[in-house]
Coordinates of C-alpha atoms in Angstrom, one line a residue:
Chain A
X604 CA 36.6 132.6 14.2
X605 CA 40.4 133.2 14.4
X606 CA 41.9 132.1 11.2
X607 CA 45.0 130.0 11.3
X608 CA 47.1 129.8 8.3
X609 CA 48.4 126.3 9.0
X610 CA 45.0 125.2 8.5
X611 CA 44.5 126.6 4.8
X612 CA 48.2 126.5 3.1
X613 CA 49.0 122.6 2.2
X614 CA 47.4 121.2 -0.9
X615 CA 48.4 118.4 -3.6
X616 CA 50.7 121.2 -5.7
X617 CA 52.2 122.1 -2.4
X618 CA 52.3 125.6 -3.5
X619 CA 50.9 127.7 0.0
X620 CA 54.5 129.1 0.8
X621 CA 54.5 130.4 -2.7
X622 CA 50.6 131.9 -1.9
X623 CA 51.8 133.5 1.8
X624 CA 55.3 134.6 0.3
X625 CA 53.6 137.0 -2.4
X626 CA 50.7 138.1 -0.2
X627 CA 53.7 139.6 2.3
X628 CA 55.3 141.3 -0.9
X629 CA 51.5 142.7 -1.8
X630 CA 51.4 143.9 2.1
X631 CA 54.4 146.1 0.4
X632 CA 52.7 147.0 -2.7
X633 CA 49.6 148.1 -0.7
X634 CA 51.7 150.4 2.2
X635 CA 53.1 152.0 -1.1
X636 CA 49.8 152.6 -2.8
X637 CA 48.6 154.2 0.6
X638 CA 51.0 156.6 0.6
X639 CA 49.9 157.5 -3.1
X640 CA 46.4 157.9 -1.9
X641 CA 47.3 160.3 0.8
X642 CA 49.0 162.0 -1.2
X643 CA 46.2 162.4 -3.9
X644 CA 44.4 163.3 -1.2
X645 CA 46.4 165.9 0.3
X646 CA 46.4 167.2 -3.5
X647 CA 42.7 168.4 -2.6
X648 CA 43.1 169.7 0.4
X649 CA 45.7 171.9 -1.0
X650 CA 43.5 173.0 -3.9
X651 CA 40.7 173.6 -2.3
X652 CA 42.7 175.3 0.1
X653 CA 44.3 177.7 -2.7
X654 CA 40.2 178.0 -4.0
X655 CA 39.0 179.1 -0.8
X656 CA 41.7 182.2 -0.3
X657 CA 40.9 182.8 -4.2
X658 CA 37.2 183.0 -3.1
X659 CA 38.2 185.0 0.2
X660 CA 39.4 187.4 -2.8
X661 CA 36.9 187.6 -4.6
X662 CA 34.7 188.6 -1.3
X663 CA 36.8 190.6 0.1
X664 CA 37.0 192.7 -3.3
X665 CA 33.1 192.7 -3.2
X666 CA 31.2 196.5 -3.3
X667 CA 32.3 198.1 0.0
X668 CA 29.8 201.1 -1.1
X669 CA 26.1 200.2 -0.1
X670 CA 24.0 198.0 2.1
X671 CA 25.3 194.6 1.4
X672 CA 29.1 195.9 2.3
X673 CA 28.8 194.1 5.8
X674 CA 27.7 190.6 4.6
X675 CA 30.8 190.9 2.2
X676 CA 33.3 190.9 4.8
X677 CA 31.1 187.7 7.0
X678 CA 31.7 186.0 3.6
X679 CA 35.3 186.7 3.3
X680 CA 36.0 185.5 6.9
X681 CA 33.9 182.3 6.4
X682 CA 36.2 181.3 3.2
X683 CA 39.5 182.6 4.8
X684 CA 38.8 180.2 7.9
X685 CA 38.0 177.0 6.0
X686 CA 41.2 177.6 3.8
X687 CA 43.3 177.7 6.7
X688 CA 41.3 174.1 7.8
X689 CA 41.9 172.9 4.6
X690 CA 45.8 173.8 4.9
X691 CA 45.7 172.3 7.8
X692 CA 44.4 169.1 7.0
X693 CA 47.1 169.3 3.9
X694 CA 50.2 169.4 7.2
X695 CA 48.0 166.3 8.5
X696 CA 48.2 164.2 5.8
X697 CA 51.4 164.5 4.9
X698 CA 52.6 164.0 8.5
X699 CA 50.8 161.1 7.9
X700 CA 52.1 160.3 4.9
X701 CA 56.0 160.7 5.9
X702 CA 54.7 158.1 8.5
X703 CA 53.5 155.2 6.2
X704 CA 57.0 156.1 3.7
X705 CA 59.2 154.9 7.2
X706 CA 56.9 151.5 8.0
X707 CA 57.1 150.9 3.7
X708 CA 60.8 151.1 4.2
X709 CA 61.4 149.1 7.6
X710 CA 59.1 146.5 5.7
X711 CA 60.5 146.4 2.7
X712 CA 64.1 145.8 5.2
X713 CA 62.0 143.0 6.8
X714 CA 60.5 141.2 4.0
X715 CA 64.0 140.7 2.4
X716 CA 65.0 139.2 6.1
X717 CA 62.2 137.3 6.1
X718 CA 63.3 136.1 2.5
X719 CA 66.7 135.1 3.5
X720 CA 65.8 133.4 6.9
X721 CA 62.7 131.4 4.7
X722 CA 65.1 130.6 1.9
X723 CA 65.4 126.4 4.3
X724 CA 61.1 126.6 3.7
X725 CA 61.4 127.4 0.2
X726 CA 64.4 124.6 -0.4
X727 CA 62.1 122.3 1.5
X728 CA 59.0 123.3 -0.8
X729 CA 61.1 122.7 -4.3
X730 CA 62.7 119.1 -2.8
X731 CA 58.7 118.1 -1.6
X732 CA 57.7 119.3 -5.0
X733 CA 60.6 117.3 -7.0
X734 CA 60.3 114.3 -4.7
X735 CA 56.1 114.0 -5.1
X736 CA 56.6 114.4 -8.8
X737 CA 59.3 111.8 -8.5
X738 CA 57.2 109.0 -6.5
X739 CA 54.3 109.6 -8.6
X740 CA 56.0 109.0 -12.1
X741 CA 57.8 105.9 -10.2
X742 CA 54.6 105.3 -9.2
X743 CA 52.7 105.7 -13.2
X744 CA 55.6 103.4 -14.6
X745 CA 55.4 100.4 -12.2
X746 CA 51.9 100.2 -12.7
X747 CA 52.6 100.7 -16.9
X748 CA 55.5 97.5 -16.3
X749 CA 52.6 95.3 -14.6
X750 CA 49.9 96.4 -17.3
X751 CA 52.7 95.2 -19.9
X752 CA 53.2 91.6 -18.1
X753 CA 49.3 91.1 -18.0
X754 CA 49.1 92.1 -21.6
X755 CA 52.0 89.3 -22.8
X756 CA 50.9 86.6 -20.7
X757 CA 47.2 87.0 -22.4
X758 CA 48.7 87.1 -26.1
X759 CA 50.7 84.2 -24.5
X760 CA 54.4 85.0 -25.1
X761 CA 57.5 83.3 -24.6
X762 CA 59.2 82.1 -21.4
X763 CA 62.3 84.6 -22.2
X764 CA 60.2 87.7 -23.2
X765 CA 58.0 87.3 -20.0
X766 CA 61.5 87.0 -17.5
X767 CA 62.7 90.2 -19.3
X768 CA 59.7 92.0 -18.5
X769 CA 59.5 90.7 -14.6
X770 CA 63.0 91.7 -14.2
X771 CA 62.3 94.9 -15.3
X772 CA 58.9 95.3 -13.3
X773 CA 61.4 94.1 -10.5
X774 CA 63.9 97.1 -11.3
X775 CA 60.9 99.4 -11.4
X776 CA 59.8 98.0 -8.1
X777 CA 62.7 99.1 -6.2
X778 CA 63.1 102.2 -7.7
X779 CA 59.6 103.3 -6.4
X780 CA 60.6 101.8 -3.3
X781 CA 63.5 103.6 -3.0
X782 CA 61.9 107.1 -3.9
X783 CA 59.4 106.8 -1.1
X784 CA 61.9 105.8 1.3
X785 CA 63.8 109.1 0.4
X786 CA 60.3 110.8 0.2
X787 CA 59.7 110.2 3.7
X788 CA 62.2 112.7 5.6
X789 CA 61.8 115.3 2.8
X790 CA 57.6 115.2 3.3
X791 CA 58.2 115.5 7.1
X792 CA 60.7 118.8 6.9
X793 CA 58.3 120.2 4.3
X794 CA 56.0 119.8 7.3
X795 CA 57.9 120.8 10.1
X796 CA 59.4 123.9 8.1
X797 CA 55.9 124.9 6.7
X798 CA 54.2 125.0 9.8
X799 CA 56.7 127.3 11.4
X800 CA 56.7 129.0 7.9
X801 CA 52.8 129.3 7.9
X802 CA 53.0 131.1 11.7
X803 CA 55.7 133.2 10.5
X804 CA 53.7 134.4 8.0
X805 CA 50.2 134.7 9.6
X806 CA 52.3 137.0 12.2
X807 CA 53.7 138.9 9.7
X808 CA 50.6 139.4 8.2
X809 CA 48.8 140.4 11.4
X810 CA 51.6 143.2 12.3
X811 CA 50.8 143.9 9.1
X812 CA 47.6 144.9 8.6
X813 CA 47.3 146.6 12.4
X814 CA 49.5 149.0 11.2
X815 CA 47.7 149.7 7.9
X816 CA 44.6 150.0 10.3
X817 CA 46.1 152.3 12.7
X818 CA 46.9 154.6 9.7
X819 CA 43.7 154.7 8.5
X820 CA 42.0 154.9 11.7
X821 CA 44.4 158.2 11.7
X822 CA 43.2 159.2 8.9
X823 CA 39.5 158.7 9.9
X824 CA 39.9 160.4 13.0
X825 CA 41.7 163.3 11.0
X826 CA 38.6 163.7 8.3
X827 CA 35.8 163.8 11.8
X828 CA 38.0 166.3 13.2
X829 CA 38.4 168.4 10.1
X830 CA 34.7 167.7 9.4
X831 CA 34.0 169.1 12.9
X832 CA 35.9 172.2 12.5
X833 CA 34.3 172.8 8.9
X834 CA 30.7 172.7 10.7
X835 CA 32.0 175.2 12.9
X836 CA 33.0 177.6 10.0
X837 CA 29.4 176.9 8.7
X838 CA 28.0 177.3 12.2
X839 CA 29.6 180.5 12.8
X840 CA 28.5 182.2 9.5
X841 CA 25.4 181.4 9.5
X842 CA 25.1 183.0 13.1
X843 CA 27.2 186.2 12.0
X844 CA 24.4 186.0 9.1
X845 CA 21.5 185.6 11.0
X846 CA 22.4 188.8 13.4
X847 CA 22.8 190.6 10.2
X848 CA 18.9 191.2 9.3
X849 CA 18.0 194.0 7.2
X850 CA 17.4 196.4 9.7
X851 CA 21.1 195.8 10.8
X852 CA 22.2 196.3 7.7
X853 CA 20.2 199.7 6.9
X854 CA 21.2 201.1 10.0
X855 CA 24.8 200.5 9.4
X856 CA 24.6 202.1 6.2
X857 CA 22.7 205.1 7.5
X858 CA 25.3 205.7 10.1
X859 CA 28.2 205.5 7.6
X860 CA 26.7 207.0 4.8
X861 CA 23.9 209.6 6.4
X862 CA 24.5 213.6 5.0
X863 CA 22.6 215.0 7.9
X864 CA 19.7 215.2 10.0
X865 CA 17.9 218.6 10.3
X866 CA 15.7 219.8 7.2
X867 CA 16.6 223.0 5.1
X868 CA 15.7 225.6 7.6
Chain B
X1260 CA 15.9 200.5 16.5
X1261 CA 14.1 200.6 13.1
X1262 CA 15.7 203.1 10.8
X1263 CA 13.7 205.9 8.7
X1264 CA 16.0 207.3 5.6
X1265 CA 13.7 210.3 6.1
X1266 CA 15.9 210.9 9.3
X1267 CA 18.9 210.7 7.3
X1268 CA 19.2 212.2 4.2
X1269 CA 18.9 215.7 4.6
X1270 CA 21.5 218.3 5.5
X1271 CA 23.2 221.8 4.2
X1272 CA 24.9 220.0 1.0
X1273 CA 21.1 218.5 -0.6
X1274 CA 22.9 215.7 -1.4
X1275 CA 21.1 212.5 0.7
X1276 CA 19.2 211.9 -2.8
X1277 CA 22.9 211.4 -4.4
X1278 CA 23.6 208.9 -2.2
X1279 CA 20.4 207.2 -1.9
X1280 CA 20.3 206.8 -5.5
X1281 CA 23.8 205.5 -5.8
X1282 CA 23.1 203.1 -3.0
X1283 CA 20.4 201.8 -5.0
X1284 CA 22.6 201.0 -7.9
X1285 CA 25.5 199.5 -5.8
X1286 CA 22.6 197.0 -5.1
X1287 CA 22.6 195.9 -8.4
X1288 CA 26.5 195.5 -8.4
X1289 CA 26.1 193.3 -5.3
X1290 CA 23.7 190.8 -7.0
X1291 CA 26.4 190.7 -9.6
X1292 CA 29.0 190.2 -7.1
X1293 CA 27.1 187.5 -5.5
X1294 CA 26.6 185.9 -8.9
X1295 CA 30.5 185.6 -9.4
X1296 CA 30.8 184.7 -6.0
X1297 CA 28.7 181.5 -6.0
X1298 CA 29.8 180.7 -9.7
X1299 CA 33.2 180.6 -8.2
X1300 CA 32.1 178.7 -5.4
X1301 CA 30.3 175.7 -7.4
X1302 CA 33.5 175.8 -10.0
X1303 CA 35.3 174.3 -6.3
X1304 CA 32.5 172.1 -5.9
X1305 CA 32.9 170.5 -9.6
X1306 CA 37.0 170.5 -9.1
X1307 CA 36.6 168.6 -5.9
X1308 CA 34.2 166.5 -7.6
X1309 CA 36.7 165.7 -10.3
X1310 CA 39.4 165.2 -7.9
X1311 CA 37.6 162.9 -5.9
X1312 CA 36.6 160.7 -9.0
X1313 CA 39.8 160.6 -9.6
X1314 CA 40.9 159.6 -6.2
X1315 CA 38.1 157.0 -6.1
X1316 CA 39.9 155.5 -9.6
X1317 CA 43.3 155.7 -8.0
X1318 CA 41.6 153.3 -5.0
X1319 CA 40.1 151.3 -7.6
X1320 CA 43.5 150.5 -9.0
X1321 CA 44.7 149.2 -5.9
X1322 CA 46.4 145.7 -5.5
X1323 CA 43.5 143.6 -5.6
X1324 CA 45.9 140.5 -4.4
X1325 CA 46.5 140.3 -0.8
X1326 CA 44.8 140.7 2.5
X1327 CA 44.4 144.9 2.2
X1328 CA 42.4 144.2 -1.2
X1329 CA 39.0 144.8 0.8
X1330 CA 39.9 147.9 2.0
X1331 CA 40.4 150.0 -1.0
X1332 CA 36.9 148.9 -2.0
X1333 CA 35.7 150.7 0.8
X1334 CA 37.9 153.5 0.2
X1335 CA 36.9 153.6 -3.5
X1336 CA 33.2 153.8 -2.7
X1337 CA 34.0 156.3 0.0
X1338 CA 35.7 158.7 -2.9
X1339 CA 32.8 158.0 -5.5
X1340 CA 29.8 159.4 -3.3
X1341 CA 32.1 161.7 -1.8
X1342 CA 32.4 163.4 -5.7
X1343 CA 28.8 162.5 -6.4
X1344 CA 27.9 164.6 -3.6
X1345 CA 30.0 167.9 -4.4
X1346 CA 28.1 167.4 -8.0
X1347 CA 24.6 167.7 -6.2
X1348 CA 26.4 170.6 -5.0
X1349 CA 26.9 172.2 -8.1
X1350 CA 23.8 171.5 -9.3
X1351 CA 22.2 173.2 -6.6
X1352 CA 24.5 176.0 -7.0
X1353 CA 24.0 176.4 -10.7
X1354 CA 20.5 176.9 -9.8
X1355 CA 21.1 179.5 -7.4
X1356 CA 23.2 181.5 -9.5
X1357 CA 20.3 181.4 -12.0
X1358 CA 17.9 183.3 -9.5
X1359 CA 20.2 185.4 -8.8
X1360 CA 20.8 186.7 -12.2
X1361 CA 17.5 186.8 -13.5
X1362 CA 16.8 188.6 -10.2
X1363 CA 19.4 190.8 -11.2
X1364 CA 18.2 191.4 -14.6
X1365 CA 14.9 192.3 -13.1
X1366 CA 16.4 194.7 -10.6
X1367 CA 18.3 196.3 -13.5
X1368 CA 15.0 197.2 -15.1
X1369 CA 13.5 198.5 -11.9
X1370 CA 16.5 200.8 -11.4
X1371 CA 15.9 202.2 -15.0
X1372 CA 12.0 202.8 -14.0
X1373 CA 13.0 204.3 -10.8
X1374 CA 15.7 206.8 -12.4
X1375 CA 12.7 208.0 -14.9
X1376 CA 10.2 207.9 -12.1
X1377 CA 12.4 210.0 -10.4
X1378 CA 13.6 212.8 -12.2
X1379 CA 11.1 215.0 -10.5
X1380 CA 12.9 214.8 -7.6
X1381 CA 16.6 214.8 -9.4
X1382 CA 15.3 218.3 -10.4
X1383 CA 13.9 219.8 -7.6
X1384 CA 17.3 218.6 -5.7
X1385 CA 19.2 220.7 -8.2
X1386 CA 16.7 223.5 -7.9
X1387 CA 17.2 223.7 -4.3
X1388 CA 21.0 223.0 -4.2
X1389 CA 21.3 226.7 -6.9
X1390 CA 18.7 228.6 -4.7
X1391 CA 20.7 227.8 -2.0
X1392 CA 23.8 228.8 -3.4
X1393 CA 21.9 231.7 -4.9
X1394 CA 20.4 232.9 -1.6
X1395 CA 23.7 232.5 0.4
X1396 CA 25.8 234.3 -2.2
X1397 CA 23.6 237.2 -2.4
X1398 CA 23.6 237.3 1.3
X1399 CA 27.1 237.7 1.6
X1400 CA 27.2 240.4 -1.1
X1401 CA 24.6 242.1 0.8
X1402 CA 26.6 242.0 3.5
X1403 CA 29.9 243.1 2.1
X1404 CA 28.1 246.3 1.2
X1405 CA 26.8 246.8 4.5
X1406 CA 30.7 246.5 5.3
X1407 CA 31.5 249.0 2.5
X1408 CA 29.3 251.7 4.6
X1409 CA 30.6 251.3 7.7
X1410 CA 34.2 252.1 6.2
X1411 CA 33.0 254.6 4.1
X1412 CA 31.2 256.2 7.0
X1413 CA 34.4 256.6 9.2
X1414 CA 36.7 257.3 7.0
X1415 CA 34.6 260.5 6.5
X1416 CA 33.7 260.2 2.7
X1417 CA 31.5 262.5 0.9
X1418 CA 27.7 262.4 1.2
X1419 CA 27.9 261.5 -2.6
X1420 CA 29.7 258.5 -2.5
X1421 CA 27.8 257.2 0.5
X1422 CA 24.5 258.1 -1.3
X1423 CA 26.2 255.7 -4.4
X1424 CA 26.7 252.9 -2.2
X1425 CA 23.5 253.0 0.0
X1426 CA 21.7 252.6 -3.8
X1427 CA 24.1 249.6 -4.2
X1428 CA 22.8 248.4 -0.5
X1429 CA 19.5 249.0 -1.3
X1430 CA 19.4 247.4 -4.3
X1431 CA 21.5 244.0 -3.0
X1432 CA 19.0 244.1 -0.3
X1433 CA 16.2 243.8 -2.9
X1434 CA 17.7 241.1 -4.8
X1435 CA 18.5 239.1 -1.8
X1436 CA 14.8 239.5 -0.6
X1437 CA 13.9 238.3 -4.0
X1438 CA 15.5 235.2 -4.0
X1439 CA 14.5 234.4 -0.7
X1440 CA 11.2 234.7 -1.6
X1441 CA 11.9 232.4 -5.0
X1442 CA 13.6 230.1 -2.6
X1443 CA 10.6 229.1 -0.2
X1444 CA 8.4 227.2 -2.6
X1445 CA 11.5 225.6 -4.0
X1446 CA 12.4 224.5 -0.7
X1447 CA 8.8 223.2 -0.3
X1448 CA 9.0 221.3 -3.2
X1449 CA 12.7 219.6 -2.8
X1450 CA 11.3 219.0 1.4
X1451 CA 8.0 217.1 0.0
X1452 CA 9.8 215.2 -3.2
X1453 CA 12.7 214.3 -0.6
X1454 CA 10.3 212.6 1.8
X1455 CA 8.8 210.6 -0.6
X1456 CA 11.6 209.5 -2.1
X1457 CA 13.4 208.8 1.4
X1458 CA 10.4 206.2 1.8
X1459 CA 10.8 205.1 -2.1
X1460 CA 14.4 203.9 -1.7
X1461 CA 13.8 202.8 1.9
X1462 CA 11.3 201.0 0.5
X1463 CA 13.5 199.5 -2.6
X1464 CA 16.3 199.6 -0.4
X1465 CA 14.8 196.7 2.1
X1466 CA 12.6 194.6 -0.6
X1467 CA 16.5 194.2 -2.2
X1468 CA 18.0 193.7 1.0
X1469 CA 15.5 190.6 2.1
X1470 CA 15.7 189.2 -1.7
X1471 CA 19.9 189.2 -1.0
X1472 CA 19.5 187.5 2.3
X1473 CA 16.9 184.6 0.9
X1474 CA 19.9 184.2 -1.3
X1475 CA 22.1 183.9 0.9
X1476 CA 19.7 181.8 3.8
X1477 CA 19.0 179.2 0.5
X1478 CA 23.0 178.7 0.2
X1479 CA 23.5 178.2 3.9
X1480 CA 20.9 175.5 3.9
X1481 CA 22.8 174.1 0.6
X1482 CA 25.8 174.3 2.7
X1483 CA 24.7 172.6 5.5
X1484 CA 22.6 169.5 3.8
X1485 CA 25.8 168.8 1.9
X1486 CA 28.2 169.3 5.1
X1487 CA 25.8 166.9 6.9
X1488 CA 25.4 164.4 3.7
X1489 CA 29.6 164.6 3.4
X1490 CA 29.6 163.6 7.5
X1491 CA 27.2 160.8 7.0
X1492 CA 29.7 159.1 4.3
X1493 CA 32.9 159.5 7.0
X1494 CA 30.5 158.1 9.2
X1495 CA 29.9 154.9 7.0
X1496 CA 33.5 154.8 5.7
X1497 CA 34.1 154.7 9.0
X1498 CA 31.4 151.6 9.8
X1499 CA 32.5 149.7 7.3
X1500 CA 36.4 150.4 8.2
X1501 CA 35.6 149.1 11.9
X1502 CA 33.6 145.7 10.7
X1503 CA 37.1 145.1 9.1
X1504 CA 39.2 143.7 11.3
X1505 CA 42.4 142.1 11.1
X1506 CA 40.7 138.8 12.1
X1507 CA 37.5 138.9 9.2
X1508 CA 40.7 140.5 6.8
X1509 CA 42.6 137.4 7.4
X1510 CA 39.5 135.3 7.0
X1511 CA 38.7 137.0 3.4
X1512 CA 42.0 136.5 2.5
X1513 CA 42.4 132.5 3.2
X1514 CA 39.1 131.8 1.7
X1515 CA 40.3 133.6 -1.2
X1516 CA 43.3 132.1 -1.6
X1517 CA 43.7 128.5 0.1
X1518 CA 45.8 126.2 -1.3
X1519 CA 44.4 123.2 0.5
X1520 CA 43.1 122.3 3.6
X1521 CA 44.6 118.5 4.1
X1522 CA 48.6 118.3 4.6
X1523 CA 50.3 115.7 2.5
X1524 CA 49.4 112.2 3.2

């Protein structure tokens, strides 16, 4: 299904250019409150960046006396690498970032274009709006006028009383009349304008929300990759770790720390 | 290549049981270390939990009018398991860092045991290192008078003098013989104690050594589950994001928010 909006914006109140105006302004509201999210998101990149070279620290300050010394230094170059990942992803995201702060500025340009060159729609809307209500109270009071001349030719009035009324059900008549002849013209550029209106929008709407897409589809495609490169870290250290087995580790520490070979003669 | 300290730890000082010894207690500063270590790695794991609720909030606060409504749902519950995961994580590492230190603990007590159990050899090191010293300073005094001799025999001294210093010679030589005599059982006793205690701290040396690298093989494992869990939820974000067209984004939004489907009559 491919949704047109000229199907789904009329209605009795008239109010779907109202509807399609404010969702363009929320298109706004949302571009803003991505960049907010990035930015919170960078936040944790950035700290767990600063974590990680804290915890590289901590490793690389371990015992470099004894056995273990070796799987200190794997350790050390395991956090250092996914600090520098996490960095990395920080530069990312606010690449990204400056990216979505130029389209929420060229949009916020076009939405007040788009409010100017709409401003014939929304006249259009108001006059539909003040002509229906207009018929439809001509409308209530001609039929209150012919309720009135029913009721006093029941309780059987006089002649005078009864002409008074007809000439005012007359007067009503043609103002009704009137009203919908006026009506006519305004319900038909209400029409005209809000169909064009109502494509205007739905384009709007669809450049939109393919550009919201492409920058999260960025963002997906940066989290895989960073995920990727993460796995690697994990990957790596576990094989640096797995080559380290305790014979390694003893005969490392016998050839750095051995005080000789022959017995007291 | 496997190694045998018994190779290693001999030499003209005495002092491989020095460093075997302190070797064994740097082992108990490494399970320390690697206490600190993880604690600081699961205190990351809890602020990226945190910062991820918090980001999962600051999705859940997004404009929930307009057609980009739907995707900070998917957003939000990408941020919520996201910080539910690096919880598990700290969980697991809490529980880690509890082995550790009650291993710890336990290898603190085995060091005291060790240290008593081992005074025998303590000893007969510090026997042998002063007969050694003994042995090679009355050796060198022996020879200094043999020196004294020679001189006194060329510069043609009289036969009283040399007679005084041949006594000397004679008696040096004795107490040389003496302590070279006292030295061979201590020798044999530091030689036998060494070898046995070589295998002891082997011994210790490698049951430590495998404990520190199940450690370290159960964090890995943590590591990767969670890395692997962590992919599965870009993977789903990712699922969902891709069902969410512009097309089925339009569609929510107009079913949402229509104003009326007939246009006015």
């Amino acid at each position: 299904m491919t949704v047109d909006f000229n199907d789904y914006f009329w209605g009795e109140k008239n109010n779907g250019f109202d509807v399609l105006y404010h969702n363009m302004k929320y298109g706004l509201v949302a571009s803003k409150e991505m960049t907010d999210f990035f930015r919170e998101r960078s936040n944790i990149e950035e700290s767990n960046s600063k974590m990680m070279t804290k915890l590289a620290n901590k490793a690389g300050s371990g015992c470099i006396h004894g056995t273990f010394a070796p799987v200190w230094a794997v350790l050390k170059g395991s956090a250092e690498r996914l600090s520098s990942l996490h960095l990395q992803m920080v530069q990312k995201i606010t690449e990204l970032v400056k990216d979505i702060t130029k389209y929420a500025e060229e949009l916020h340009k076009k939405h007040k274009a788009v409010k100017e060159e709409e401003a014939g729609t929304l006249e259009a809307v108001q006059a539909m709006q003040a002509s229906t209500h207009a018929v439809q109270k001509a409308k209530e009071l001609y039929t209150s006028r012919m309720q009135e001349i029913e009721k006093l030719k029941k309780d059987n009035c006089s002649p005078k009383d009864l002409e008074k009324a007809e000439t005012k059900l007359r007067k009503q008549h043609d103002d009704y009349r009137n009203l919908v002849e006026k009506h006519n013209p305004i319900k038909m550029e209400f029409e005209r304008r809000m169909t064009s209106t109502c494509k205007r929008f739905q384009d709007i709407e669809e450049a939109h929300l393919k550009q919201m897409r492409e920058f999260l589809t960025t963002y997906i495609e940066l989290l895989q990759t960073n995920h990727d490169m993460v796995g690697q870290v994990h990957t790596e250290f576990k094989r640096q770790f797995v080559e380290m087995t305790v014979d390694k580790l003893l005969e490392q520490f016998v050839l750095n720390k051995y005080t000789g070979l022959e017995k007291p003669g």
